[in-house]
Short mmCIF file of C-alpha atoms and ligand atoms in Angstrom, two decimals:
data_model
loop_
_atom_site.label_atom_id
_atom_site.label_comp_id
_atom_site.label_asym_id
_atom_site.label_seq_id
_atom_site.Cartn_x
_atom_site.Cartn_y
_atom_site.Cartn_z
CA UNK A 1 48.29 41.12 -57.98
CA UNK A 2 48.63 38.45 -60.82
CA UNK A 3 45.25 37.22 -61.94
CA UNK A 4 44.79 33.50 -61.86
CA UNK A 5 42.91 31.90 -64.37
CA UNK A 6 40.42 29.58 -62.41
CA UNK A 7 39.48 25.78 -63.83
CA UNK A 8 36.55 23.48 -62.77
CA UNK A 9 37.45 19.87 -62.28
CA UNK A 10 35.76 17.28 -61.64
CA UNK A 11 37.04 16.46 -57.28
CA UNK A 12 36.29 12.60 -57.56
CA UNK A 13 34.76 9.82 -59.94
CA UNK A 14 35.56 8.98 -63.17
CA UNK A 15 36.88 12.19 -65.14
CA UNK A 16 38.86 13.31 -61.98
CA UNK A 17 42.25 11.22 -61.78
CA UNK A 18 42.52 12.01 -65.63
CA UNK A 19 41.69 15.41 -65.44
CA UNK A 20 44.32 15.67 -63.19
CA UNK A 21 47.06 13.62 -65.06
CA UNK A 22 46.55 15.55 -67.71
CA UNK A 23 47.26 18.90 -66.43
CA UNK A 24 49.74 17.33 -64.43
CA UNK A 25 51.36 16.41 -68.39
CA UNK A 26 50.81 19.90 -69.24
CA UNK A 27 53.42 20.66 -66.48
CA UNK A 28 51.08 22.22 -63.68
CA UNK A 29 52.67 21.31 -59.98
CA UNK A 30 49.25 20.65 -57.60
CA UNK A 31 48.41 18.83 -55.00
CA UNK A 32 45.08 17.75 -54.11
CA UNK A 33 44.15 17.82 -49.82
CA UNK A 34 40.42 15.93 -49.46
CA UNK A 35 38.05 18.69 -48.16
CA UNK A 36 39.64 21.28 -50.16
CA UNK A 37 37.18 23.32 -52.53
CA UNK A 38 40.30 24.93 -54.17
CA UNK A 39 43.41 24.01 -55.38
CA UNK A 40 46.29 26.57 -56.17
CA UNK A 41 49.01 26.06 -59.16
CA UNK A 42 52.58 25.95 -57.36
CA UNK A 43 54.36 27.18 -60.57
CA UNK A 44 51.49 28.88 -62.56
CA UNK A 45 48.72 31.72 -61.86
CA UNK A 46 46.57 29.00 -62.19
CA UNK A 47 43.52 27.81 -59.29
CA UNK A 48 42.05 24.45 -59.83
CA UNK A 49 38.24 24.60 -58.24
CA UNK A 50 36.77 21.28 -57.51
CA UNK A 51 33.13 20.64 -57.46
CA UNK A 52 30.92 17.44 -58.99
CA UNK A 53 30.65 17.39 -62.48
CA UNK A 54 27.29 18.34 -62.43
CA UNK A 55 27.91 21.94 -61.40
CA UNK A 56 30.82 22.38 -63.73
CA UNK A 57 28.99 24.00 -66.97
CA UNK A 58 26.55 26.03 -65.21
CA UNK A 59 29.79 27.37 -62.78
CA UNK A 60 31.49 28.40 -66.17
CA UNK A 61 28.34 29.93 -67.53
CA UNK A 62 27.80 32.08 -64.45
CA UNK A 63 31.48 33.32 -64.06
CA UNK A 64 32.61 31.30 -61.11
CA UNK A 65 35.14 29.45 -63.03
CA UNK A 66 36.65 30.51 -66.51
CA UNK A 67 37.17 27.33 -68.05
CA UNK A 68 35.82 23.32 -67.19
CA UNK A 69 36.99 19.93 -68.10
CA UNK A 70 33.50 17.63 -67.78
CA UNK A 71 31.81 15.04 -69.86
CA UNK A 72 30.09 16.06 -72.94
CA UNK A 73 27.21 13.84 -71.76
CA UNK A 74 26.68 16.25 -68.76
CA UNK A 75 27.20 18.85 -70.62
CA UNK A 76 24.71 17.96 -73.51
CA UNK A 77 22.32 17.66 -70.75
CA UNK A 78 22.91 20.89 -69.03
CA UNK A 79 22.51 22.67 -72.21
CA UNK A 80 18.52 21.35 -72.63
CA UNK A 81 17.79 21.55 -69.08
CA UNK A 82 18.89 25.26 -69.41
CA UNK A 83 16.64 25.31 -72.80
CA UNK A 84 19.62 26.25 -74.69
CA UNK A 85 20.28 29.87 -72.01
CA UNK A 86 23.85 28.50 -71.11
CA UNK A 87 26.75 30.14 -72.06
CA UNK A 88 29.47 26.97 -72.00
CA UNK A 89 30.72 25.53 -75.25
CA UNK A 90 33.43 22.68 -76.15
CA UNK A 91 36.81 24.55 -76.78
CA UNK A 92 38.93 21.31 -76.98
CA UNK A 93 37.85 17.58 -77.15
CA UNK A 94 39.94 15.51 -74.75
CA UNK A 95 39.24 11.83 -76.04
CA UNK A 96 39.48 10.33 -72.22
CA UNK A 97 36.51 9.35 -70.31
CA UNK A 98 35.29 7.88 -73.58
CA UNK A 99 31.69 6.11 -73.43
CA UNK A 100 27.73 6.42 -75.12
CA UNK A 101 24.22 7.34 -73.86
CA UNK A 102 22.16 4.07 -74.98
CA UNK A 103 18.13 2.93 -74.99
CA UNK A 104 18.81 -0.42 -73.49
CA UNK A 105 16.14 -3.02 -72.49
CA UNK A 106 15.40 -6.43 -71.48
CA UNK A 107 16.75 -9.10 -73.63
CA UNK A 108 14.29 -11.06 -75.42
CA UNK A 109 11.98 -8.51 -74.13
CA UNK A 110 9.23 -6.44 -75.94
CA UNK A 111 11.67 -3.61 -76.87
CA UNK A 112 14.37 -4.12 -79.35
CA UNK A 113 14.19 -1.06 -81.54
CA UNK A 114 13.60 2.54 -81.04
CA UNK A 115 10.27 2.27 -82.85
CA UNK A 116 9.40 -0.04 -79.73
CA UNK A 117 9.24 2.84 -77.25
CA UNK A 118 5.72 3.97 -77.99
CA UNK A 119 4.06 4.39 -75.36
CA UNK A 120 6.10 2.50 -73.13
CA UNK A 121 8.27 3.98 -69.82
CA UNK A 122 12.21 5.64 -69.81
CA UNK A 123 13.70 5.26 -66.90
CA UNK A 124 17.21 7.95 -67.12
CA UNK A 125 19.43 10.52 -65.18
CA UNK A 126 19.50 12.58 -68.88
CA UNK A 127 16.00 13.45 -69.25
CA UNK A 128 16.86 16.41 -71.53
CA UNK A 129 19.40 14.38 -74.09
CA UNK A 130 16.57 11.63 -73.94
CA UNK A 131 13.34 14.66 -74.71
CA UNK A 132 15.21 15.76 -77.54
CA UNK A 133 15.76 12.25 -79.11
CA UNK A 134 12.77 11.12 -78.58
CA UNK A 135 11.25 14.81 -80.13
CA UNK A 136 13.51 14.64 -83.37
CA UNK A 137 13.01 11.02 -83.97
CA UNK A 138 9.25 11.58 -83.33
CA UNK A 139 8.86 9.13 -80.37
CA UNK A 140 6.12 9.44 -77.96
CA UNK A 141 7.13 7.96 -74.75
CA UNK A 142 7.17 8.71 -71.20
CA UNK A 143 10.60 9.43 -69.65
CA UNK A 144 10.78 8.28 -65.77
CA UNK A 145 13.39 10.56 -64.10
CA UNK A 146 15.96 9.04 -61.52
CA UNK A 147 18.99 9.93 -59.59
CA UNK A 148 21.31 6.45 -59.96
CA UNK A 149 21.05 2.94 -60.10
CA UNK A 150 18.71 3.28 -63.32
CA UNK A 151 19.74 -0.09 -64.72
CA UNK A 152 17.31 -1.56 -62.01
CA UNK A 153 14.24 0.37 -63.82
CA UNK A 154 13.08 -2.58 -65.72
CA UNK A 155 13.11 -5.16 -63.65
CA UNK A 156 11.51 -3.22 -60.42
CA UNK A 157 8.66 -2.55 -62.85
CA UNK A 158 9.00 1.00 -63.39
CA UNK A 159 9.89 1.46 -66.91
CA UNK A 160 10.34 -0.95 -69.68
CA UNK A 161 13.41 0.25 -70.75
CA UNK A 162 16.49 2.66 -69.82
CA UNK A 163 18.18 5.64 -71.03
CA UNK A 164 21.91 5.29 -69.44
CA UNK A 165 25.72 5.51 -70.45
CA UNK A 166 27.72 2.94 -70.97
CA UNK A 167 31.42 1.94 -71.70
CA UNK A 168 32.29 -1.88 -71.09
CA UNK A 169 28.82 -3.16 -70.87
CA UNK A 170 29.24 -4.91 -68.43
CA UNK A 171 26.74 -3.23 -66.07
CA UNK A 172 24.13 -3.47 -68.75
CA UNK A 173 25.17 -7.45 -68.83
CA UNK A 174 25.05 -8.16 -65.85
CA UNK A 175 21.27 -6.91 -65.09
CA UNK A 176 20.14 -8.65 -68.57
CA UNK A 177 20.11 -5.66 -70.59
CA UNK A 178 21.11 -5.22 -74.17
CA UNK A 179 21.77 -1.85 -75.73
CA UNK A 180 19.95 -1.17 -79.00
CA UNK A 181 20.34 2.48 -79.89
CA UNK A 182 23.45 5.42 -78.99
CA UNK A 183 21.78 8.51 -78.86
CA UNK A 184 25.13 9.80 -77.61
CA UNK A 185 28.95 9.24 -77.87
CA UNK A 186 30.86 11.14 -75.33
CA UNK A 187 34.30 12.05 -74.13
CA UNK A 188 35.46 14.66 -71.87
CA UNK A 189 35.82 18.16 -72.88
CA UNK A 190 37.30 21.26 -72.41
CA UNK A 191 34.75 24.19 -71.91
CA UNK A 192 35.04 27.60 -71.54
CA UNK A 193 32.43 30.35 -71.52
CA UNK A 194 32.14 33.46 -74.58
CA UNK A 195 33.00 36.14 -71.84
CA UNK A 196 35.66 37.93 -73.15
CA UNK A 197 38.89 37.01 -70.84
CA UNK A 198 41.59 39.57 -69.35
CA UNK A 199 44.79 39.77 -71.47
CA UNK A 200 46.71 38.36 -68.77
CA UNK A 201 44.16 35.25 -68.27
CA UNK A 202 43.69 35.07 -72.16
CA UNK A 203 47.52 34.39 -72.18
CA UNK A 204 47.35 31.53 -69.55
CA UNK A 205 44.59 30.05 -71.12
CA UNK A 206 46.44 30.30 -74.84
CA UNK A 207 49.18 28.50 -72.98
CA UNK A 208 47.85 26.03 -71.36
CA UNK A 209 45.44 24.90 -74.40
CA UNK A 210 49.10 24.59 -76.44
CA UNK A 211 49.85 22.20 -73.53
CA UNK A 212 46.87 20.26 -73.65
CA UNK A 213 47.14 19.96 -77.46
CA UNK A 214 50.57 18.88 -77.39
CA UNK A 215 49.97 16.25 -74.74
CA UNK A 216 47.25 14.84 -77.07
CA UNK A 217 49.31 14.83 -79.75
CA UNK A 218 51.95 12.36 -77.98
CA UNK A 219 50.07 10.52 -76.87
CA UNK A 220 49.02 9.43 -80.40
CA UNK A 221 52.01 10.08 -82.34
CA UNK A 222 55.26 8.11 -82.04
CA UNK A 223 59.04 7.67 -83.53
CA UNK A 224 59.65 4.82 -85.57
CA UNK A 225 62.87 3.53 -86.40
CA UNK A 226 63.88 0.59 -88.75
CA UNK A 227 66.79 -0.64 -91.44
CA UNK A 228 65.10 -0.88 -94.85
CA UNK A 229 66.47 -2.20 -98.18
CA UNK A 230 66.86 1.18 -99.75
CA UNK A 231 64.47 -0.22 -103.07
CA UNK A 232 61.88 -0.51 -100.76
CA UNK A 233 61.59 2.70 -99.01
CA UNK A 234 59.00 4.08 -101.20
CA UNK A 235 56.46 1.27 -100.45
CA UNK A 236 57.84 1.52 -96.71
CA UNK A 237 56.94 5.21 -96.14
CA UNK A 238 53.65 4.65 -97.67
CA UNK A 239 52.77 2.17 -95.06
CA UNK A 240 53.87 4.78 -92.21
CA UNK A 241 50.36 5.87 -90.30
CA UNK A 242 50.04 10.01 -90.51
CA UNK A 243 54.16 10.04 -91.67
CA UNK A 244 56.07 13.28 -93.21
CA UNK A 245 58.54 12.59 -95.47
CA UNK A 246 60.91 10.04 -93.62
CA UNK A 247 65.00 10.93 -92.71
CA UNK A 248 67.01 8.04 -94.52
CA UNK A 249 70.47 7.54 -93.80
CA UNK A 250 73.13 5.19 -95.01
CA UNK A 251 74.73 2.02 -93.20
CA UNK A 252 78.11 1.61 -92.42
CA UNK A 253 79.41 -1.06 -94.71
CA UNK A 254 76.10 -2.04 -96.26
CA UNK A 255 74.93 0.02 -99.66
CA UNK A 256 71.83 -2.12 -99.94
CA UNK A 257 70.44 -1.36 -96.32
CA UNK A 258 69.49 1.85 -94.94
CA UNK A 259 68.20 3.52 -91.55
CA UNK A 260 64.63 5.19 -92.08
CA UNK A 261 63.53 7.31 -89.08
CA UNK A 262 59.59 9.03 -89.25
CA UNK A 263 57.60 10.42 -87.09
CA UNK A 264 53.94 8.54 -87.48
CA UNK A 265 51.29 10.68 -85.90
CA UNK A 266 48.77 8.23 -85.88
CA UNK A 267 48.83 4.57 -84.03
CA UNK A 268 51.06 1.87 -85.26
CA UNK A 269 49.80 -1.29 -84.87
CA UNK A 270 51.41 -4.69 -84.62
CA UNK A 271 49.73 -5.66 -88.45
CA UNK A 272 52.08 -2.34 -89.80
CA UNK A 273 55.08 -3.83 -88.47
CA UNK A 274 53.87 -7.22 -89.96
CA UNK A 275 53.68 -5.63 -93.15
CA UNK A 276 56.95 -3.26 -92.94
CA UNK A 277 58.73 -6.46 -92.12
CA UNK A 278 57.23 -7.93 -95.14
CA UNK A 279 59.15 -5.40 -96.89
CA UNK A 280 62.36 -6.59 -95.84
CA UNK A 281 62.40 -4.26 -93.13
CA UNK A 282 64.69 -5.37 -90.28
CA UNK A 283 65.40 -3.53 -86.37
CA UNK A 284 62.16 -2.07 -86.36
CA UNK A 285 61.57 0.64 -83.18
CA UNK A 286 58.21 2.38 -82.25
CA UNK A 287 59.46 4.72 -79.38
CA UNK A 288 56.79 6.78 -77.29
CA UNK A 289 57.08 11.31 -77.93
CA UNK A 290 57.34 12.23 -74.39
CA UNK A 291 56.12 16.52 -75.11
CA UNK A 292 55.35 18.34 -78.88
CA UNK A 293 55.61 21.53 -80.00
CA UNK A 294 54.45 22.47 -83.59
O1 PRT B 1 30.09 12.92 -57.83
P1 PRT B 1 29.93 13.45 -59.20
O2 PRT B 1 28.56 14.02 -59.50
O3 PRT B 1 31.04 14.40 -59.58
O4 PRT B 1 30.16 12.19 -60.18
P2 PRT B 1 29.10 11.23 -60.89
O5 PRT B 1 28.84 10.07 -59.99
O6 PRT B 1 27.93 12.00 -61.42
O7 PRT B 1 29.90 10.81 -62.18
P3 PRT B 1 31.00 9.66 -62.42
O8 PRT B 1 32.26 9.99 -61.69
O9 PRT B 1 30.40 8.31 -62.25
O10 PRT B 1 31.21 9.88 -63.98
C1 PRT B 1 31.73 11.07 -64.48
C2 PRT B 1 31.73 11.04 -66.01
O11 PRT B 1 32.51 9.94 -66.48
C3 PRT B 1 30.38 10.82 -66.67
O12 PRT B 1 29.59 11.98 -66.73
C4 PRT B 1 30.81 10.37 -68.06
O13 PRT B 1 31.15 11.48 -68.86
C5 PRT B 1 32.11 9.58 -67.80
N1 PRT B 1 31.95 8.11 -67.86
C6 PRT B 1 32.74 7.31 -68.62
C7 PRT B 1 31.06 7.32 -67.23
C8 PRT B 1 31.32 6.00 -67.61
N2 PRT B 1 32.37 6.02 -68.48
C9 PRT B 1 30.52 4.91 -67.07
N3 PRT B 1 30.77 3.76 -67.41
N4 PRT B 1 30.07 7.59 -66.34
C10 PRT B 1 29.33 6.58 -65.84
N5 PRT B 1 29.52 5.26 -66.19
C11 PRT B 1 28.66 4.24 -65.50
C12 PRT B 1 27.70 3.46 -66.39
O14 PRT B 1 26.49 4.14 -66.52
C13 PRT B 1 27.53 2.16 -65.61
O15 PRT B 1 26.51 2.30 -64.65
O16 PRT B 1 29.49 3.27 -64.94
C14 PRT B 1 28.86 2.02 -64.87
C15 PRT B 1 29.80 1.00 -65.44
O17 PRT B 1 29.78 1.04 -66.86
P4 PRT B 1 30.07 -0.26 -67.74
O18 PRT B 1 29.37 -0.07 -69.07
O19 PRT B 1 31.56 -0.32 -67.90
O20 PRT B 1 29.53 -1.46 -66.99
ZN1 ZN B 2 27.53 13.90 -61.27
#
């Protein structure tokens, strides 16, 4: 029998539908039935185990899955409620799911600084991230441990301020609370344990993290296309964002003009093509890499 190599995901919230698009990207044919604890891989030994994020590092530590795609925040957290016992690190960084772990409180309130919190009340769902802050920054303050719904702390009287993610801000906003420290930044992550893997997993994992590192490359990287006067091309490619050395080709019936093709593996943005039209470059095309292979 084939072994399968067995992945922890996230079954629903916020890191889920991306989790899945992205190993959807890296080619995997799955479909998810509500209920189901397991998934299987149509067209790779691969099982997809769904659980709440929560249980994902500790489920990698103890062998029930080999690798995990979670938040770093929850991981973070995992790692000091386990007093540093669990055996789950960050293989690859993900960049979805992006937000921070802030000290937020009241505006116009009592608290505006992290030197504030003495002696005041923490209300959080990451009382281990928050202990170790306050520990290295030499806080003394009393952390308030909840399950959800932490941005009501302050104003149902039970702490002064709150410990809490946050991407938009808008939750924060709309309960009158402004963020005044990140004690976190966080993305979602790839984890995987130290065991040492089968061969046959270890190839199916080595596989699947080219994938995942080739559908983060595209993502970021994309094929521009332009006519240039051909004195300018010098200043042009030094404007190109994360360029090799560009392909230049001449124009039919123009010597002065030519067609300058480059693969930019970092964001264009609209001020570039401001600037290579500046240039005198004309025609300019920023086309999306649809899969990379280095
Ligand atoms: O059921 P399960 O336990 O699996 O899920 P969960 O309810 O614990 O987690 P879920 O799905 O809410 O979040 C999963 C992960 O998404 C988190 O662990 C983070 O890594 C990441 N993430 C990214 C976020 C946010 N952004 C986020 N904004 N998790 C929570 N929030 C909260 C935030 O605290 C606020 O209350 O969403 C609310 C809206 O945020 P604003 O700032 O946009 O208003
Ligand atoms: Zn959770």
């Amino acid at each position: 029998m084939t072994e399968r190599l067995r992945i922890a995901l996230q079954k629903k919230g916020r890191l889920a539908d991306d989790s899945y698009a992205l190993l959807k990207k890296c080619g995997l044919r799955f479909s998810i039935r509500s209920g189901g604890l397991l998934a299987r891989v149509k067209n790779m030994p691969i099982d997809l185990l769904l659980v709440r994020d929560d249980d994902i590092p500790s489920f990698v530590a103890n062998d029930a899955s080999d690798i995990g795609i979670v938040g770093e925040n929850v991981l973070m957290e995992e790692r000091f409620t386990t007093a540093g016992d669990l055996d789950a690190d960050i293989k690859m960084r993900l960049g979805f799911s992006r937000c921070k772990l802030c000290l937020a409180a009241p505006a116009n309130g009592k608290i505006s600084n992290p030197a504030d919190l003495s002696y005041t009340r923490i209300a959080t769902t990451y009382p281990g991230v928050l202990g170790d802050y306050l520990n290295k920054n030499n806080i003394v303050a009393k952390s308030v441990d909840m399950k959800g719904a932490v941005e009501l702390a302050p104003s149902i009287g039970i702490a002064e301020s709150i410990c809490d993610l946050v991407s938009s801000g808008a939750t924060l906003e709309a309960n009158g609370l402004v963020a005044f420290e990140t004690i976190l930044d966080s993305e979602a992550v790839l984890i995987a344990s130290g065991r040492k893997l089968s061969p046959e997993k270890q190839a199916i994992l080595d596989k699947l993290l080219s994938r995942i590192d080739g559908v983060i490359k595209s993502t970021e990287t994309k094929y521009i296309m332009m006519n240039a006067p051909r004195d300018r091309v010098e200043e042009i490619t030094e404007l190109l964002p994360g360029a090799d050395a560009p392909t230049i080709m001449p124009l039919a019936g123009d010597d002065n003009l030519v067609a300058l093709q480059a693969v930019c593996t970092e964001n264009i943005f609209w001020e570039t093509l401001e600037d290579l039209k500046d240039l005198g470059a004309r025609a300019i095309l920023v086309l999306p890499i649809e899969k990379m292979m280095s």
